[in-house]
Amino acid sequence: MAGDDNGGRLGAEFFTPGTSSFTEFLAAHRPELLSTRRILPDGVRAAPDRVPHGTTVLALAFRDGVLIAGDRRATMGNLIAQRDLEKVHPADDHTAVAFAGTVGLALDMVKLYQVELAHFEKIEGTAMTLNAKARRLAGMIRQNLGQAMQGLAVVPLLTGYDASAPEGERGRIFSFDVAGGLYEKRDFHAEGSGSPYARGALKKLFRKGMDRRAAALAALQALWDAADDDSATGGPDINRRIFPIVSVITEDGFERLPEPETAELSREMAEQRSARPDGPTAAP
């Protein structure tokens, strides 16, 4: 962002006291760099079969924190645009964001959100609270409302470990609507085209106090059910060795489950499904 007329030196805007929000700084000085800036003329809508869309992501609380997971498929209309898309990303050490919706804008929004949190911590000398992080992401989504109304919606799912919350409630989940509405969810939630089926699966499989392995299996089972009924959601692709992304956030921070672990759990689930295609029943 250094001005071309300054010989590569930082411009005066970098030395002027102002907001600790990086997005507000960009909006004031270089709005063209914002991914939430409208990219289509007024009255024009994006063709739904020309823009890749991500589909199903989910989260659930477990004994040590919160788990967040997503399938890997992106679609353009009835076509599979990508089989190995990564929809789950760390936002900082104790926060993660996953997305459904327009892939290009979503990836830019995730990157901007990561910078937003890091910038705030550098300027203020302390990290945002989890509630503040959720509100800041809601504001960024609200800035994208014009594009959402043109068919380029981004719907994130935010999770975090809140050390200030009571014991057993430190894994928290936040969902959003396209207008930036913010909603905290209890226990579990899912977003995207396969979310009704994923939520239905989690409703029968979730139980409080699950360990990490049980939570990961529940997430994978839910994504399998979503893929079973929603063509835009991709289940584990064992032949291509493409598996859902599963990550956890605990007191120790963000951790993506290693692929061998996810692969082992996916194969175990596939064997169970070969005997019972409709999946496990609710625990008594």
PDB file of C-alpha atoms in Angstrom:
ATOM      1  CA  MET A   1       0.000   0.000   0.000  1.00  0.00           C
ATOM      2  CA  ALA A   2       2.979   2.293  -0.044  1.00  0.00           C
ATOM      3  CA  GLY A   3       2.320   5.130  -2.438  1.00  0.00           C
ATOM      4  CA  ASP A   4       4.099   5.113  -5.800  1.00  0.00           C
ATOM      5  CA  ASP A   5       4.858   8.815  -5.417  1.00  0.00           C
ATOM      6  CA  ASN A   6       6.680   8.311  -2.102  1.00  0.00           C
ATOM      7  CA  GLY A   7       9.654   6.435  -3.479  1.00  0.00           C
ATOM      8  CA  GLY A   8       8.489   3.198  -1.828  1.00  0.00           C
ATOM      9  CA  ARG A   9       8.088   4.848   1.576  1.00  0.00           C
ATOM     10  CA  LEU A  10       4.954   4.485   3.694  1.00  0.00           C
ATOM     11  CA  GLY A  11       2.341   7.158   3.134  1.00  0.00           C
ATOM     12  CA  ALA A  12       1.108   9.586   5.761  1.00  0.00           C
ATOM     13  CA  GLU A  13      -2.012   7.481   6.379  1.00  0.00           C
ATOM     14  CA  PHE A  14       0.160   4.893   8.151  1.00  0.00           C
ATOM     15  CA  PHE A  15       1.268   7.449  10.734  1.00  0.00           C
ATOM     16  CA  THR A  16      -2.125   9.068  11.372  1.00  0.00           C
ATOM     17  CA  PRO A  17      -3.943   7.952  14.551  1.00  0.00           C
ATOM     18  CA  GLY A  18      -7.136   6.117  13.691  1.00  0.00           C
ATOM     19  CA  THR A  19      -9.046   2.888  14.006  1.00  0.00           C
ATOM     20  CA  SER A  20      -7.604  -0.470  15.060  1.00  0.00           C
ATOM     21  CA  SER A  21      -9.729  -2.114  12.343  1.00  0.00           C
ATOM     22  CA  PHE A  22      -7.775  -3.058   9.225  1.00  0.00           C
ATOM     23  CA  THR A  23     -10.940  -3.233   7.086  1.00  0.00           C
ATOM     24  CA  GLU A  24     -11.932   0.295   8.127  1.00  0.00           C
ATOM     25  CA  PHE A  25      -8.409   1.460   7.303  1.00  0.00           C
ATOM     26  CA  LEU A  26      -8.676  -0.067   3.814  1.00  0.00           C
ATOM     27  CA  ALA A  27     -12.158   1.366   3.304  1.00  0.00           C
ATOM     28  CA  ALA A  28     -10.821   4.846   4.068  1.00  0.00           C
ATOM     29  CA  HIS A  29      -7.607   4.708   2.003  1.00  0.00           C
ATOM     30  CA  ARG A  30      -7.715   1.843  -0.516  1.00  0.00           C
ATOM     31  CA  PRO A  31     -11.342   0.633  -0.850  1.00  0.00           C
ATOM     32  CA  GLU A  32     -10.572  -1.117  -4.143  1.00  0.00           C
ATOM     33  CA  LEU A  33      -8.572  -3.716  -2.182  1.00  0.00           C
ATOM     34  CA  LEU A  34     -11.595  -4.834  -0.148  1.00  0.00           C
ATOM     35  CA  SER A  35     -13.113  -8.142  -1.234  1.00  0.00           C
ATOM     36  CA  THR A  36     -16.487  -6.828  -0.049  1.00  0.00           C
ATOM     37  CA  ARG A  37     -16.407  -4.042  -2.644  1.00  0.00           C
ATOM     38  CA  ARG A  38     -19.160  -4.585  -5.216  1.00  0.00           C
ATOM     39  CA  ILE A  39     -17.699  -6.213  -8.332  1.00  0.00           C
ATOM     40  CA  LEU A  40     -20.814  -6.328 -10.531  1.00  0.00           C
ATOM     41  CA  PRO A  41     -22.760  -3.352 -11.931  1.00  0.00           C
ATOM     42  CA  ASP A  42     -26.096  -2.548 -10.300  1.00  0.00           C
ATOM     43  CA  GLY A  43     -28.890  -4.781 -11.554  1.00  0.00           C
ATOM     44  CA  VAL A  44     -26.550  -7.556 -12.702  1.00  0.00           C
ATOM     45  CA  ARG A  45     -26.671 -10.996 -11.095  1.00  0.00           C
ATOM     46  CA  ALA A  46     -24.011 -13.692 -11.209  1.00  0.00           C
ATOM     47  CA  ALA A  47     -24.941 -16.798 -13.207  1.00  0.00           C
ATOM     48  CA  PRO A  48     -25.198 -19.601 -10.610  1.00  0.00           C
ATOM     49  CA  ASP A  49     -23.549 -22.128 -12.932  1.00  0.00           C
ATOM     50  CA  ARG A  50     -20.485 -19.933 -13.597  1.00  0.00           C
ATOM     51  CA  VAL A  51     -19.215 -19.278 -10.072  1.00  0.00           C
ATOM     52  CA  PRO A  52     -17.828 -22.058  -7.816  1.00  0.00           C
ATOM     53  CA  HIS A  53     -19.733 -22.520  -4.561  1.00  0.00           C
ATOM     54  CA  GLY A  54     -18.660 -24.332  -1.425  1.00  0.00           C
ATOM     55  CA  THR A  55     -21.254 -26.396   0.333  1.00  0.00           C
ATOM     56  CA  THR A  56     -21.435 -28.069   3.745  1.00  0.00           C
ATOM     57  CA  VAL A  57     -19.546 -27.064   6.901  1.00  0.00           C
ATOM     58  CA  LEU A  58     -20.393 -27.909  10.499  1.00  0.00           C
ATOM     59  CA  ALA A  59     -19.249 -27.513  14.088  1.00  0.00           C
ATOM     60  CA  LEU A  60     -19.923 -29.222  17.391  1.00  0.00           C
ATOM     61  CA  ALA A  61     -18.792 -28.756  20.947  1.00  0.00           C
ATOM     62  CA  PHE A  62     -16.962 -31.599  22.665  1.00  0.00           C
ATOM     63  CA  ARG A  63     -15.333 -32.263  26.037  1.00  0.00           C
ATOM     64  CA  ASP A  64     -12.153 -30.262  25.465  1.00  0.00           C
ATOM     65  CA  GLY A  65     -13.398 -27.473  23.186  1.00  0.00           C
ATOM     66  CA  VAL A  66     -15.010 -27.252  19.769  1.00  0.00           C
ATOM     67  CA  LEU A  67     -14.649 -29.135  16.490  1.00  0.00           C
ATOM     68  CA  ILE A  68     -15.167 -27.626  13.031  1.00  0.00           C
ATOM     69  CA  ALA A  69     -15.282 -29.595   9.783  1.00  0.00           C
ATOM     70  CA  GLY A  70     -16.160 -29.294   6.120  1.00  0.00           C
ATOM     71  CA  ASP A  71     -16.493 -31.380   2.999  1.00  0.00           C
ATOM     72  CA  ARG A  72     -14.131 -30.710   0.085  1.00  0.00           C
ATOM     73  CA  ARG A  73     -16.452 -30.219  -2.908  1.00  0.00           C
ATOM     74  CA  ALA A  74     -17.108 -27.001  -4.829  1.00  0.00           C
ATOM     75  CA  THR A  75     -19.763 -26.924  -7.543  1.00  0.00           C
ATOM     76  CA  MET A  76     -20.755 -24.744 -10.508  1.00  0.00           C
ATOM     77  CA  GLY A  77     -24.373 -25.539 -11.226  1.00  0.00           C
ATOM     78  CA  ASN A  78     -24.487 -29.289 -11.858  1.00  0.00           C
ATOM     79  CA  LEU A  79     -20.701 -29.553 -12.338  1.00  0.00           C
ATOM     80  CA  ILE A  80     -18.048 -30.423  -9.759  1.00  0.00           C
ATOM     81  CA  ALA A  81     -15.647 -27.479  -9.946  1.00  0.00           C
ATOM     82  CA  GLN A  82     -13.155 -28.743  -7.347  1.00  0.00           C
ATOM     83  CA  ARG A  83     -12.851 -31.918  -5.290  1.00  0.00           C
ATOM     84  CA  ASP A  84     -10.268 -30.844  -2.715  1.00  0.00           C
ATOM     85  CA  LEU A  85     -11.311 -27.343  -1.640  1.00  0.00           C
ATOM     86  CA  GLU A  86     -10.267 -26.318   1.879  1.00  0.00           C
ATOM     87  CA  LYS A  87     -13.214 -24.654   3.642  1.00  0.00           C
ATOM     88  CA  VAL A  88     -11.878 -24.687   7.228  1.00  0.00           C
ATOM     89  CA  HIS A  89      -9.186 -22.179   8.215  1.00  0.00           C
ATOM     90  CA  PRO A  90      -7.649 -20.912  11.466  1.00  0.00           C
ATOM     91  CA  ALA A  91      -8.445 -17.261  12.116  1.00  0.00           C
ATOM     92  CA  ASP A  92      -5.980 -17.029  14.997  1.00  0.00           C
ATOM     93  CA  ASP A  93      -4.620 -19.373  17.678  1.00  0.00           C
ATOM     94  CA  HIS A  94      -7.999 -20.030  19.312  1.00  0.00           C
ATOM     95  CA  THR A  95     -10.497 -19.229  16.553  1.00  0.00           C
ATOM     96  CA  ALA A  96     -11.424 -20.911  13.281  1.00  0.00           C
ATOM     97  CA  VAL A  97     -13.736 -20.043  10.417  1.00  0.00           C
ATOM     98  CA  ALA A  98     -15.321 -22.243   7.761  1.00  0.00           C
ATOM     99  CA  PHE A  99     -17.470 -21.108   4.865  1.00  0.00           C
ATOM    100  CA  ALA A 100     -20.210 -22.021   2.463  1.00  0.00           C
ATOM    101  CA  GLY A 101     -21.047 -19.904  -0.556  1.00  0.00           C
ATOM    102  CA  THR A 102     -19.071 -18.143  -3.292  1.00  0.00           C
ATOM    103  CA  VAL A 103     -15.582 -19.612  -3.106  1.00  0.00           C
ATOM    104  CA  GLY A 104     -13.497 -16.723  -4.443  1.00  0.00           C
ATOM    105  CA  LEU A 105     -15.095 -14.100  -2.204  1.00  0.00           C
ATOM    106  CA  ALA A 106     -15.105 -16.457   0.780  1.00  0.00           C
ATOM    107  CA  LEU A 107     -11.364 -17.146   0.545  1.00  0.00           C
ATOM    108  CA  ASP A 108     -10.650 -13.414   0.279  1.00  0.00           C
ATOM    109  CA  MET A 109     -12.900 -12.713   3.259  1.00  0.00           C
ATOM    110  CA  VAL A 110     -11.137 -15.368   5.345  1.00  0.00           C
ATOM    111  CA  LYS A 111      -7.728 -13.865   4.542  1.00  0.00           C
ATOM    112  CA  LEU A 112      -8.967 -10.374   5.326  1.00  0.00           C
ATOM    113  CA  TYR A 113     -10.465 -11.588   8.606  1.00  0.00           C
ATOM    114  CA  GLN A 114      -7.156 -13.200   9.608  1.00  0.00           C
ATOM    115  CA  VAL A 115      -5.369  -9.900   8.972  1.00  0.00           C
ATOM    116  CA  GLU A 116      -8.121  -8.015  10.817  1.00  0.00           C
ATOM    117  CA  LEU A 117      -7.569 -10.030  14.010  1.00  0.00           C
ATOM    118  CA  ALA A 118      -3.767  -9.846  13.794  1.00  0.00           C
ATOM    119  CA  HIS A 119      -3.868  -6.080  13.090  1.00  0.00           C
ATOM    120  CA  PHE A 120      -6.141  -5.416  16.068  1.00  0.00           C
ATOM    121  CA  GLU A 121      -3.842  -7.364  18.400  1.00  0.00           C
ATOM    122  CA  LYS A 122      -0.765  -5.476  17.166  1.00  0.00           C
ATOM    123  CA  ILE A 123      -2.437  -2.071  17.518  1.00  0.00           C
ATOM    124  CA  GLU A 124      -4.204  -2.663  20.844  1.00  0.00           C
ATOM    125  CA  GLY A 125      -1.624  -4.980  22.429  1.00  0.00           C
ATOM    126  CA  THR A 126      -4.272  -7.571  23.281  1.00  0.00           C
ATOM    127  CA  ALA A 127      -6.445 -10.039  21.394  1.00  0.00           C
ATOM    128  CA  MET A 128     -10.147  -9.410  20.823  1.00  0.00           C
ATOM    129  CA  THR A 129     -12.627 -11.266  22.979  1.00  0.00           C
ATOM    130  CA  LEU A 130     -14.461 -14.050  21.176  1.00  0.00           C
ATOM    131  CA  ASN A 131     -17.680 -12.006  21.202  1.00  0.00           C
ATOM    132  CA  ALA A 132     -15.832  -9.107  19.568  1.00  0.00           C
ATOM    133  CA  LYS A 133     -14.372 -11.434  16.933  1.00  0.00           C
ATOM    134  CA  ALA A 134     -17.866 -12.640  16.082  1.00  0.00           C
ATOM    135  CA  ARG A 135     -19.198  -9.080  15.822  1.00  0.00           C
ATOM    136  CA  ARG A 136     -16.259  -8.039  13.633  1.00  0.00           C
ATOM    137  CA  LEU A 137     -16.931 -10.918  11.203  1.00  0.00           C
ATOM    138  CA  ALA A 138     -20.621  -9.999  11.171  1.00  0.00           C
ATOM    139  CA  GLY A 139     -19.656  -6.479  10.103  1.00  0.00           C
ATOM    140  CA  MET A 140     -17.537  -7.817   7.250  1.00  0.00           C
ATOM    141  CA  ILE A 141     -20.426  -9.986   6.040  1.00  0.00           C
ATOM    142  CA  ARG A 142     -22.727  -6.957   6.175  1.00  0.00           C
ATOM    143  CA  GLN A 143     -20.311  -5.093   3.902  1.00  0.00           C
ATOM    144  CA  ASN A 144     -20.788  -7.928   1.379  1.00  0.00           C
ATOM    145  CA  LEU A 145     -24.592  -7.547   1.343  1.00  0.00           C
ATOM    146  CA  GLY A 146     -24.652  -5.869  -2.082  1.00  0.00           C
ATOM    147  CA  GLN A 147     -22.821  -8.798  -3.654  1.00  0.00           C
ATOM    148  CA  ALA A 148     -24.946 -11.311  -1.725  1.00  0.00           C
ATOM    149  CA  MET A 149     -28.066  -9.751  -3.272  1.00  0.00           C
ATOM    150  CA  GLN A 150     -26.447 -10.294  -6.676  1.00  0.00           C
ATOM    151  CA  GLY A 151     -26.027 -14.003  -6.017  1.00  0.00           C
ATOM    152  CA  LEU A 152     -22.489 -13.909  -4.552  1.00  0.00           C
ATOM    153  CA  ALA A 153     -23.260 -14.758  -0.943  1.00  0.00           C
ATOM    154  CA  VAL A 154     -20.714 -15.905   1.644  1.00  0.00           C
ATOM    155  CA  VAL A 155     -21.983 -17.683   4.767  1.00  0.00           C
ATOM    156  CA  PRO A 156     -19.236 -18.333   7.347  1.00  0.00           C
ATOM    157  CA  LEU A 157     -19.315 -20.481  10.460  1.00  0.00           C
ATOM    158  CA  LEU A 158     -17.142 -19.259  13.341  1.00  0.00           C
ATOM    159  CA  THR A 159     -15.875 -21.313  16.271  1.00  0.00           C
ATOM    160  CA  GLY A 160     -13.581 -20.495  19.138  1.00  0.00           C
ATOM    161  CA  TYR A 161     -12.275 -21.549  22.517  1.00  0.00           C
ATOM    162  CA  ASP A 162     -13.316 -19.045  25.187  1.00  0.00           C
ATOM    163  CA  ALA A 163     -11.185 -19.427  28.308  1.00  0.00           C
ATOM    164  CA  SER A 164     -13.431 -16.967  30.170  1.00  0.00           C
ATOM    165  CA  ALA A 165     -16.549 -19.128  29.736  1.00  0.00           C
ATOM    166  CA  PRO A 166     -17.688 -21.609  32.407  1.00  0.00           C
ATOM    167  CA  GLU A 167     -16.112 -25.069  32.408  1.00  0.00           C
ATOM    168  CA  GLY A 168     -17.774 -27.278  29.805  1.00  0.00           C
ATOM    169  CA  GLU A 169     -18.999 -24.297  27.745  1.00  0.00           C
ATOM    170  CA  ARG A 170     -15.708 -22.989  26.399  1.00  0.00           C
ATOM    171  CA  GLY A 171     -16.169 -24.292  22.875  1.00  0.00           C
ATOM    172  CA  ARG A 172     -18.484 -21.754  21.230  1.00  0.00           C
ATOM    173  CA  ILE A 173     -20.160 -21.659  17.817  1.00  0.00           C
ATOM    174  CA  PHE A 174     -21.475 -18.637  15.880  1.00  0.00           C
ATOM    175  CA  SER A 175     -23.511 -18.568  12.672  1.00  0.00           C
ATOM    176  CA  PHE A 176     -24.436 -15.635  10.429  1.00  0.00           C
ATOM    177  CA  ASP A 177     -26.950 -14.717   7.779  1.00  0.00           C
ATOM    178  CA  VAL A 178     -26.106 -12.912   4.526  1.00  0.00           C
ATOM    179  CA  ALA A 179     -27.078  -9.557   6.071  1.00  0.00           C
ATOM    180  CA  GLY A 180     -24.585  -9.955   8.917  1.00  0.00           C
ATOM    181  CA  GLY A 181     -27.037 -11.238  11.506  1.00  0.00           C
ATOM    182  CA  LEU A 182     -25.144 -12.952  14.332  1.00  0.00           C
ATOM    183  CA  TYR A 183     -26.435 -16.018  16.180  1.00  0.00           C
ATOM    184  CA  GLU A 184     -24.700 -18.110  18.828  1.00  0.00           C
ATOM    185  CA  LYS A 185     -25.517 -21.819  18.531  1.00  0.00           C
ATOM    186  CA  ARG A 186     -25.511 -24.370  21.304  1.00  0.00           C
ATOM    187  CA  ASP A 187     -23.888 -27.781  20.965  1.00  0.00           C
ATOM    188  CA  PHE A 188     -23.738 -27.997  17.142  1.00  0.00           C
ATOM    189  CA  HIS A 189     -24.622 -26.294  13.878  1.00  0.00           C
ATOM    190  CA  ALA A 190     -24.145 -26.662  10.110  1.00  0.00           C
ATOM    191  CA  GLU A 191     -24.253 -24.309   7.112  1.00  0.00           C
ATOM    192  CA  GLY A 192     -24.489 -24.815   3.356  1.00  0.00           C
ATOM    193  CA  SER A 193     -26.672 -26.737   0.947  1.00  0.00           C
ATOM    194  CA  GLY A 194     -26.236 -30.021   2.824  1.00  0.00           C
ATOM    195  CA  SER A 195     -26.776 -28.460   6.252  1.00  0.00           C
ATOM    196  CA  PRO A 196     -30.353 -29.736   6.852  1.00  0.00           C
ATOM    197  CA  TYR A 197     -29.125 -33.326   6.532  1.00  0.00           C
ATOM    198  CA  ALA A 198     -25.958 -32.673   8.551  1.00  0.00           C
ATOM    199  CA  ARG A 199     -27.951 -31.047  11.351  1.00  0.00           C
ATOM    200  CA  GLY A 200     -30.380 -33.970  11.333  1.00  0.00           C
ATOM    201  CA  ALA A 201     -27.477 -36.391  11.742  1.00  0.00           C
ATOM    202  CA  LEU A 202     -25.877 -34.329  14.509  1.00  0.00           C
ATOM    203  CA  LYS A 203     -29.196 -34.127  16.310  1.00  0.00           C
ATOM    204  CA  LYS A 204     -29.180 -37.899  16.787  1.00  0.00           C
ATOM    205  CA  LEU A 205     -25.407 -38.371  17.247  1.00  0.00           C
ATOM    206  CA  PHE A 206     -24.400 -35.433  19.449  1.00  0.00           C
ATOM    207  CA  ARG A 207     -24.056 -35.911  23.184  1.00  0.00           C
ATOM    208  CA  LYS A 208     -22.399 -33.686  25.743  1.00  0.00           C
ATOM    209  CA  GLY A 209     -18.931 -34.642  26.932  1.00  0.00           C
ATOM    210  CA  MET A 210     -17.833 -36.451  23.753  1.00  0.00           C
ATOM    211  CA  ASP A 211     -14.105 -37.007  23.415  1.00  0.00           C
ATOM    212  CA  ARG A 212     -12.221 -35.864  20.312  1.00  0.00           C
ATOM    213  CA  ARG A 213     -12.487 -39.161  18.466  1.00  0.00           C
ATOM    214  CA  ALA A 214     -16.224 -39.516  19.063  1.00  0.00           C
ATOM    215  CA  ALA A 215     -16.785 -35.889  17.997  1.00  0.00           C
ATOM    216  CA  ALA A 216     -14.745 -36.402  14.814  1.00  0.00           C
ATOM    217  CA  LEU A 217     -16.717 -39.552  13.948  1.00  0.00           C
ATOM    218  CA  ALA A 218     -20.005 -37.716  14.538  1.00  0.00           C
ATOM    219  CA  ALA A 219     -18.864 -34.904  12.225  1.00  0.00           C
ATOM    220  CA  LEU A 220     -17.829 -37.362   9.512  1.00  0.00           C
ATOM    221  CA  GLN A 221     -21.116 -39.247   9.834  1.00  0.00           C
ATOM    222  CA  ALA A 222     -23.011 -35.968   9.472  1.00  0.00           C
ATOM    223  CA  LEU A 223     -21.044 -35.017   6.350  1.00  0.00           C
ATOM    224  CA  TRP A 224     -21.698 -38.492   4.918  1.00  0.00           C
ATOM    225  CA  ASP A 225     -25.449 -38.020   5.451  1.00  0.00           C
ATOM    226  CA  ALA A 226     -25.251 -34.592   3.819  1.00  0.00           C
ATOM    227  CA  ALA A 227     -23.424 -36.045   0.794  1.00  0.00           C
ATOM    228  CA  ASP A 228     -25.959 -38.876   0.613  1.00  0.00           C
ATOM    229  CA  ASP A 229     -28.844 -36.460   0.047  1.00  0.00           C
ATOM    230  CA  ASP A 230     -27.195 -33.325  -1.363  1.00  0.00           C
ATOM    231  CA  SER A 231     -25.348 -33.653  -4.678  1.00  0.00           C
ATOM    232  CA  ALA A 232     -23.313 -30.502  -3.995  1.00  0.00           C
ATOM    233  CA  THR A 233     -21.713 -32.057  -0.893  1.00  0.00           C
ATOM    234  CA  GLY A 234     -18.830 -34.474  -1.297  1.00  0.00           C
ATOM    235  CA  GLY A 235     -18.263 -37.386   1.060  1.00  0.00           C
ATOM    236  CA  PRO A 236     -14.912 -39.079   1.715  1.00  0.00           C
ATOM    237  CA  ASP A 237     -13.252 -39.979  -1.603  1.00  0.00           C
ATOM    238  CA  ILE A 238     -11.260 -43.006  -0.516  1.00  0.00           C
ATOM    239  CA  ASN A 239      -9.971 -43.867  -3.994  1.00  0.00           C
ATOM    240  CA  ARG A 240      -8.524 -40.371  -4.529  1.00  0.00           C
ATOM    241  CA  ARG A 241      -7.510 -40.088  -0.851  1.00  0.00           C
ATOM    242  CA  ILE A 242      -9.511 -36.888  -0.413  1.00  0.00           C
ATOM    243  CA  PHE A 243     -11.109 -36.675   3.010  1.00  0.00           C
ATOM    244  CA  PRO A 244     -13.106 -33.991   4.852  1.00  0.00           C
ATOM    245  CA  ILE A 245     -11.135 -31.444   6.837  1.00  0.00           C
ATOM    246  CA  VAL A 246     -11.632 -31.818  10.576  1.00  0.00           C
ATOM    247  CA  SER A 247     -10.058 -29.363  13.035  1.00  0.00           C
ATOM    248  CA  VAL A 248     -10.364 -28.806  16.765  1.00  0.00           C
ATOM    249  CA  ILE A 249      -9.796 -25.811  19.025  1.00  0.00           C
ATOM    250  CA  THR A 250      -8.921 -26.465  22.645  1.00  0.00           C
ATOM    251  CA  GLU A 251      -7.039 -24.698  25.431  1.00  0.00           C
ATOM    252  CA  ASP A 252      -3.865 -25.584  23.505  1.00  0.00           C
ATOM    253  CA  GLY A 253      -5.070 -23.778  20.375  1.00  0.00           C
ATOM    254  CA  PHE A 254      -6.097 -24.701  16.835  1.00  0.00           C
ATOM    255  CA  GLU A 255      -5.193 -28.128  15.477  1.00  0.00           C
ATOM    256  CA  ARG A 256      -6.096 -29.716  12.167  1.00  0.00           C
ATOM    257  CA  LEU A 257      -6.465 -33.467  12.531  1.00  0.00           C
ATOM    258  CA  PRO A 258      -3.667 -35.179  10.588  1.00  0.00           C
ATOM    259  CA  GLU A 259      -4.813 -36.687   7.305  1.00  0.00           C
ATOM    260  CA  PRO A 260      -3.881 -40.265   8.359  1.00  0.00           C
ATOM    261  CA  GLU A 261      -6.231 -39.907  11.346  1.00  0.00           C
ATOM    262  CA  THR A 262      -9.050 -38.510   9.214  1.00  0.00           C
ATOM    263  CA  ALA A 263      -8.459 -41.235   6.618  1.00  0.00           C
ATOM    264  CA  GLU A 264      -8.590 -43.974   9.274  1.00  0.00           C
ATOM    265  CA  LEU A 265     -11.846 -42.620  10.711  1.00  0.00           C
ATOM    266  CA  SER A 266     -13.343 -42.254   7.213  1.00  0.00           C
ATOM    267  CA  ARG A 267     -12.483 -45.842   6.302  1.00  0.00           C
ATOM    268  CA  GLU A 268     -13.905 -47.092   9.598  1.00  0.00           C
ATOM    269  CA  MET A 269     -17.114 -45.186   8.894  1.00  0.00           C
ATOM    270  CA  ALA A 270     -17.309 -46.501   5.309  1.00  0.00           C
ATOM    271  CA  GLU A 271     -17.084 -50.076   6.606  1.00  0.00           C
ATOM    272  CA  GLN A 272     -19.883 -49.373   9.071  1.00  0.00           C
ATOM    273  CA  ARG A 273     -21.985 -47.853   6.314  1.00  0.00           C
ATOM    274  CA  SER A 274     -21.525 -50.887   4.083  1.00  0.00           C
ATOM    275  CA  ALA A 275     -23.363 -52.892   6.747  1.00  0.00           C
ATOM    276  CA  ARG A 276     -25.814 -50.105   7.669  1.00  0.00           C
ATOM    277  CA  PRO A 277     -26.207 -47.537   4.852  1.00  0.00           C
ATOM    278  CA  ASP A 278     -28.504 -45.279   6.896  1.00  0.00           C
ATOM    279  CA  GLY A 279     -25.820 -44.800   9.535  1.00  0.00           C
ATOM    280  CA  PRO A 280     -25.858 -45.184  13.319  1.00  0.00           C
ATOM    281  CA  THR A 281     -28.938 -44.587  15.398  1.00  0.00           C
ATOM    282  CA  ALA A 282     -29.253 -42.212  18.311  1.00  0.00           C
ATOM    283  CA  ALA A 283     -27.663 -43.350  21.558  1.00  0.00           C
ATOM    284  CA  PRO A 284     -30.208 -44.533  24.160  1.00  0.00           C
TER     285      PRO A 284
END
